[in-house]
Amino acid sequence: MANTNAKEYNPKSSSTKSRLSWLWSEYSVIIAFVIIFIASAILSPRFLDMNNQLNILMQVSIIGIIAMGMTVVMLSGGIDLSVGSVLALAGVVSVLALNASGSILVGIFIALLVGSFAGFLNGLMVAKGRIASFIATLGMMAAARSIALYIADGGSVSGQVTGFTAISNSDLWIFDVPVIIFFIMTAAVYVLMHKTRFGRYVYALGSNEKAALLSAIRVDRIKIGVYTLIGALVGIAAVIETSRLNSISSSSSGSQYELDAIAAVIIGGTRMTGGRGKIIGTLFGVLILGILNNMMNLTNVSPYLQGFVKGLIIIIAVVFQKRE
Amino acid sequence: MITGSPFMAMKNIDKSFNGVPVLKNVTLQVEKGEIHALLGENGAGKSTMMNILGGVHNPDNGSIYIEGEEVKMANPRISQEQGISFIHQELNVVADLKVYENMFLGSELRNKFGFLNVEQMCRETHDVMETLGVDIDPKIYVRDLDTSYKQLIEIAKALLRKSRLIIMDEPTTSLAEHEVNRLFELMKGLKKSGVSIIYISHKLKEIKTVCDSFTVLRDGELIGTGSMEDQDPETITRMMVGKAVSQERYVHDNPFGDTILEVTGLSCEGLFKDINFSLRNGEILGFTGLAGDGRTELFETLFGYRKKYTGQVKVKGKPVAIDHPRKALRAGIGFVPKNRKENAIIKDLSVIHNMSLSSMGNFESKGFLQDKMEKERFQHYKGILNIKVHNPEVTIDKLSGGNQQKVVIAKWLEAQTEILIFDNPTQGIDVGAKQEIYQEIVALSEMGKAVIVLSSEAQEVIKVCHSINVMYQGEITARFDGKTANEEEIMHYATGSKREAEKIG
């Protein structure tokens, strides 16, 4: 056996073959993106306008940042439904801190802290409490929203510190700052997932938790880390959201963000049960959602029908993944 | 033997996948009421052959005859209608349903109002079980039954469908010895009632006891077929692997080093009690017993997978509290678990990444992983462990069982473990690769590693271990020197028919 099989060794042919299939699995979402992009350009002359393009990026930046965290959570085999509510809570608390301290840095820090802490609690519930992530984060979703409403008395809170709005309303070269933050976060999460042991452990855990544990990985800590990470990213998103209009609504801000973020991750090709998926896929998933929203506005599709189109795209995306 | 036409004949079957021929002009004939062994290493084409018979794949060439008449097995339904049942290695029973619900899954009986006719289903289940000579309450949940009973349900299901040919794919892998015997009795009973069985297994001893005739495949070709009586196991093994497999012991008398692991009074409620043993560098210690003897649980505890235990574990003379696999790793313990697919490999990670998983620190520079270092390290293990893989960047599930196991071994070597625990190391690995795994285990001990081998096959521990512990119901009931141990003696202690507690100390 040992001798006969050794002859078959032929690295070249097998690696080009696997590279081809890798290209396909890697780029199917990009191909979809290109098709949608071209179709949009044909359907609406205004689509290709530079300002419109930059506008799309600006509009997806908040969901994009959250979706990066969601990718990590879903790769670990979990889900986080609490992102929208936590965003509202982090926003409300940080604006209060901002106004009380007069310091923008304190405001940002508090937003990150609230987001991370909520994520940490989610992680604790999932890892140590052995509660299914869907349930744990569903609870957090309700609780965080409720606390935000209580603190803001059901209304909105506005910043009273000049310069705070500059975060979301200034630009570097041609890009708005939120877009740049989105890109930086994408790159950071990419490096985290592919170049550090944390990322490797997340993939391992999502693919086979028991084997990961039996490989001496501290599975519980990784899980807590995963939820804390998405919490921190939600904190960043909360700062951008708040800064954009200098106010945050305890009742409506962040509402249904979890659905858009999950949709982007799924369109990007990440497997619902974890272990397989790519950050780049999510990036293009986010962009596809952004273009769809933009196109529906440009072509005057009734806003009531936009959810329908989005739902359709998600389902089509999943059907395509099953085929592969 | 051949009188008239056989019950089932697959003639001159050719099949290729993506241009790669998997079966080349293979013929298989099974008489009515015989147990026919289908033999061959993994990848020899057995499963493809059975999938063709089951209607899952269509052959490129060749034809299938049932009782002399040609049948096109275009889909699984036709195959079922012809009375062919396939009992897979992984049992297809639903643990959360009751016995009778499993029996009638997909073909439930209904009364005239369209509701389920529970009473009749229970009665029929009971009747079939009775013919099999077992007494199970049809309304009990399957999750509460032993594995052997789950197998039984599959067989009963096949009988219920009036199957005339049952294919069993390695049915004994998860069974204990007495359960195996029960299965064999059952098979003989089926045979008498005219049912034919195609029996796929690696275990020649079993085949010798239960099968009437055999067909050997190798690399998709028919190597030999005939009556079991005329052949001795060595000849058949030679047909399977293309060379003889020795029955000798692999382990040598190498000098032992210092005591590295000492276990005293280790107990865990309901699983094992008062376990004492010690292990030296260079020593291979075997643990064997029947299913439910607690050995797997014992070593899962030692590896920190189970947290509740009493007693003391000393590594290199120092007491250690192991409550997480990480701590076991720190103490220098590595664990190659059984059921590789569920417990040991991460199927979405590449071969290289599976190798490096427990020792990521070795491949980091300034906190970032260095792909190149991982690749180089893998090449090192590929060489010393003879891992056969074209492209180590493919996911590990593309490898054969033996090679997967070697990658798992490489993982623990890379993690610098001194004590290596193997639980059923050759599970689902074909004969040729088994030998290699044995050789690896022995080579590890010669490198000075302390090794523990758990196996339900007494032969296996005799082959590779310096000394052998036999467990029965959570206790060590006997110790043997590997040189003088024999299977029969071991079985006496493993089944609890003999106890020798005073010998231990």
Coordinates of N, CA and C in Angstrom, one line a residue, chain B residues 333-412:
Chain B
I333 N -0.4 15.4 28.3 CA -1.3 14.3 27.8 C -2.0 14.6 26.5
G334 N -1.9 13.7 25.6 CA -2.6 13.9 24.3 C -3.7 12.7 24.2
F335 N -4.8 13.0 23.5 CA -5.8 12.0 23.4 C -6.3 11.9 22.0
V336 N -6.2 10.7 21.5 CA -6.7 10.4 20.2 C -8.0 9.6 20.4
P337 N -9.2 10.3 20.3 CA -10.4 9.7 20.8 C -11.0 8.7 19.7
K338 N -12.0 8.0 20.2 CA -12.7 7.1 19.2 C -13.7 7.9 18.5
N339 N -14.3 7.3 17.5 CA -15.3 8.0 16.6 C -14.6 9.3 16.1
R340 N -13.6 9.1 15.3 CA -12.8 10.1 14.7 C -13.6 11.3 14.2
K341 N -14.6 10.9 13.4 CA -15.4 12.0 12.7 C -16.1 12.9 13.7
E342 N -16.6 12.4 14.8 CA -17.3 13.2 15.8 C -16.3 13.9 16.7
N343 N -15.2 13.2 17.1 CA -14.5 13.7 18.2 C -13.1 14.2 17.9
A344 N -12.5 13.8 16.7 CA -11.1 14.2 16.6 C -10.8 15.1 15.4
I345 N -11.6 15.0 14.3 CA -11.2 15.8 13.2 C -12.2 17.0 13.0
I346 N -11.6 18.1 12.5 CA -12.5 19.2 12.2 C -12.6 19.2 10.7
K347 N -13.7 18.8 10.2 CA -13.8 18.4 8.8 C -13.7 19.7 7.9
D348 N -14.1 20.8 8.4 CA -14.0 22.0 7.5 C -12.6 22.7 7.5
L349 N -11.7 22.2 8.4 CA -10.4 22.7 8.4 C -9.5 21.8 7.5
S350 N -8.4 22.5 7.0 CA -7.5 21.7 6.1 C -6.7 20.7 6.9
V351 N -6.0 19.8 6.2 CA -5.2 18.8 6.8 C -4.2 19.5 7.7
I352 N -3.5 20.5 7.2 CA -2.5 21.3 7.9 C -3.1 21.9 9.2
H353 N -4.2 22.5 9.0 CA -4.8 23.2 10.2 C -5.2 22.3 11.2
N354 N -5.6 21.1 10.9 CA -6.0 20.0 11.9 C -4.7 19.6 12.6
M355 N -3.6 19.6 11.9 CA -2.3 19.2 12.5 C -1.9 20.2 13.6
S356 N -2.1 21.5 13.3 CA -1.5 22.5 14.1 C -2.5 23.0 15.2
L357 N -3.7 22.4 15.3 CA -4.8 23.0 16.1 C -4.4 23.1 17.6
S358 N -3.7 22.1 18.1 CA -3.5 22.1 19.5 C -2.2 22.7 19.9
S359 N -1.5 23.3 19.0 CA -0.2 23.9 19.3 C 0.0 25.2 18.4
M360 N -1.1 26.0 18.4 CA -1.0 27.2 17.6 C 0.2 28.1 17.9
G361 N 0.5 28.1 19.2 CA 1.6 28.9 19.7 C 2.9 28.6 18.9
N362 N 3.1 27.4 18.5 CA 4.3 27.1 17.7 C 4.4 27.8 16.4
F363 N 3.3 28.3 15.9 CA 3.3 28.8 14.5 C 3.0 30.3 14.5
E364 N 3.2 30.9 15.7 CA 2.9 32.4 15.7 C 4.2 33.2 15.8
S365 N 4.1 34.3 15.1 CA 5.2 35.3 15.3 C 4.5 36.6 15.5
K366 N 4.8 37.2 16.6 CA 4.1 38.5 16.9 C 2.6 38.4 16.9
G367 N 2.1 37.3 17.3 CA 0.7 37.1 17.5 C 0.0 36.7 16.2
F368 N 0.7 36.7 15.1 CA 0.1 36.3 13.8 C 0.6 34.9 13.4
L369 N -0.4 34.1 12.8 CA 0.0 32.8 12.3 C 0.8 32.9 11.1
Q370 N 1.8 32.0 11.0 CA 2.7 31.9 9.9 C 2.4 30.6 9.1
D371 N 1.7 30.8 7.9 CA 1.3 29.7 7.1 C 2.5 28.8 6.7
K372 N 3.6 29.5 6.4 CA 4.8 28.8 6.0 C 5.3 27.9 7.0
M373 N 5.3 28.3 8.3 CA 5.8 27.5 9.3 C 4.9 26.2 9.5
E374 N 3.6 26.4 9.3 CA 2.7 25.3 9.5 C 2.9 24.3 8.3
K375 N 3.1 24.8 7.1 CA 3.3 24.0 6.0 C 4.6 23.1 6.2
E376 N 5.7 23.8 6.6 CA 6.9 23.1 6.7 C 6.8 22.0 7.8
R377 N 6.2 22.4 8.9 CA 6.0 21.4 10.0 C 5.2 20.2 9.5
F378 N 4.2 20.5 8.7 CA 3.4 19.4 8.2 C 4.2 18.5 7.3
Q379 N 5.0 19.0 6.5 CA 5.9 18.2 5.6 C 6.7 17.3 6.5
H380 N 7.2 17.8 7.6 CA 8.0 17.0 8.6 C 7.2 15.7 9.0
Y381 N 5.9 16.0 9.4 CA 5.1 14.8 9.9 C 4.7 14.0 8.8
K382 N 4.5 14.6 7.6 CA 4.1 13.8 6.5 C 5.1 12.7 6.2
G383 N 6.4 13.2 6.4 CA 7.5 12.2 6.2 C 7.6 11.2 7.2
I384 N 7.6 11.6 8.5 CA 7.8 10.5 9.5 C 6.6 9.6 9.7
L385 N 5.4 10.2 9.5 CA 4.2 9.3 9.8 C 3.7 8.7 8.5
N386 N 4.3 9.0 7.3 CA 3.9 8.5 6.1 C 2.4 8.8 5.8
I387 N 2.1 10.1 5.9 CA 0.7 10.6 5.6 C 0.6 10.7 4.1
K388 N -0.4 10.1 3.6 CA -0.6 10.1 2.1 C -1.6 11.2 1.8
V389 N -1.1 12.3 1.3 CA -2.1 13.4 0.9 C -1.4 14.1 -0.3
H390 N -2.2 14.4 -1.3 CA -1.6 15.1 -2.5 C -1.4 16.6 -2.1
N391 N -2.5 17.1 -1.6 CA -2.4 18.6 -1.3 C -2.9 18.8 0.1
P392 N -2.0 19.1 1.0 CA -2.4 19.2 2.4 C -3.4 20.4 2.7
E393 N -3.7 21.2 1.7 CA -4.6 22.3 1.9 C -6.0 21.9 1.8
V394 N -6.3 20.7 1.3 CA -7.7 20.2 1.2 C -8.2 19.9 2.6
T395 N -9.5 20.0 2.7 CA -10.1 19.7 4.1 C -9.8 18.2 4.4
I396 N -9.8 18.0 5.7 CA -9.3 16.7 6.2 C -10.2 15.5 5.8
D397 N -11.5 15.8 5.6 CA -12.4 14.7 5.4 C -12.2 14.1 4.0
K398 N -11.3 14.7 3.2 CA -11.0 14.1 1.9 C -10.0 12.9 2.0
L399 N -9.4 12.8 3.2 CA -8.4 11.7 3.4 C -9.1 10.4 3.9
S400 N -8.3 9.4 3.7 CA -8.8 8.1 4.2 C -8.7 8.0 5.7
G401 N -9.4 7.1 6.3 CA -9.4 7.0 7.8 C -8.1 6.9 8.4
G402 N -7.2 6.1 7.8 CA -5.9 5.9 8.3 C -5.1 7.1 8.3
N403 N -5.2 7.9 7.2 CA -4.4 9.1 7.1 C -4.9 10.2 8.0
Q404 N -6.3 10.2 8.2 CA -6.8 11.1 9.1 C -6.3 10.9 10.5
Q405 N -6.2 9.6 10.9 CA -5.7 9.2 12.2 C -4.3 9.7 12.3
K406 N -3.5 9.6 11.3 CA -2.1 10.0 11.4 C -2.0 11.5 11.6
V407 N -2.9 12.2 11.0 CA -2.9 13.7 11.2 C -3.2 14.0 12.6
V408 N -4.2 13.2 13.2 CA -4.5 13.4 14.6 C -3.3 13.1 15.5
I409 N -2.6 12.1 15.1 CA -1.3 11.7 15.9 C -0.3 12.9 15.8
A410 N -0.2 13.4 14.5 CA 0.8 14.5 14.3 C 0.4 15.7 15.2
K411 N -0.9 15.9 15.3 CA -1.4 17.0 16.2 C -0.8 16.9 17.6
W412 N -0.9 15.7 18.1 CA -0.4 15.6 19.5 C 1.1 15.6 19.6

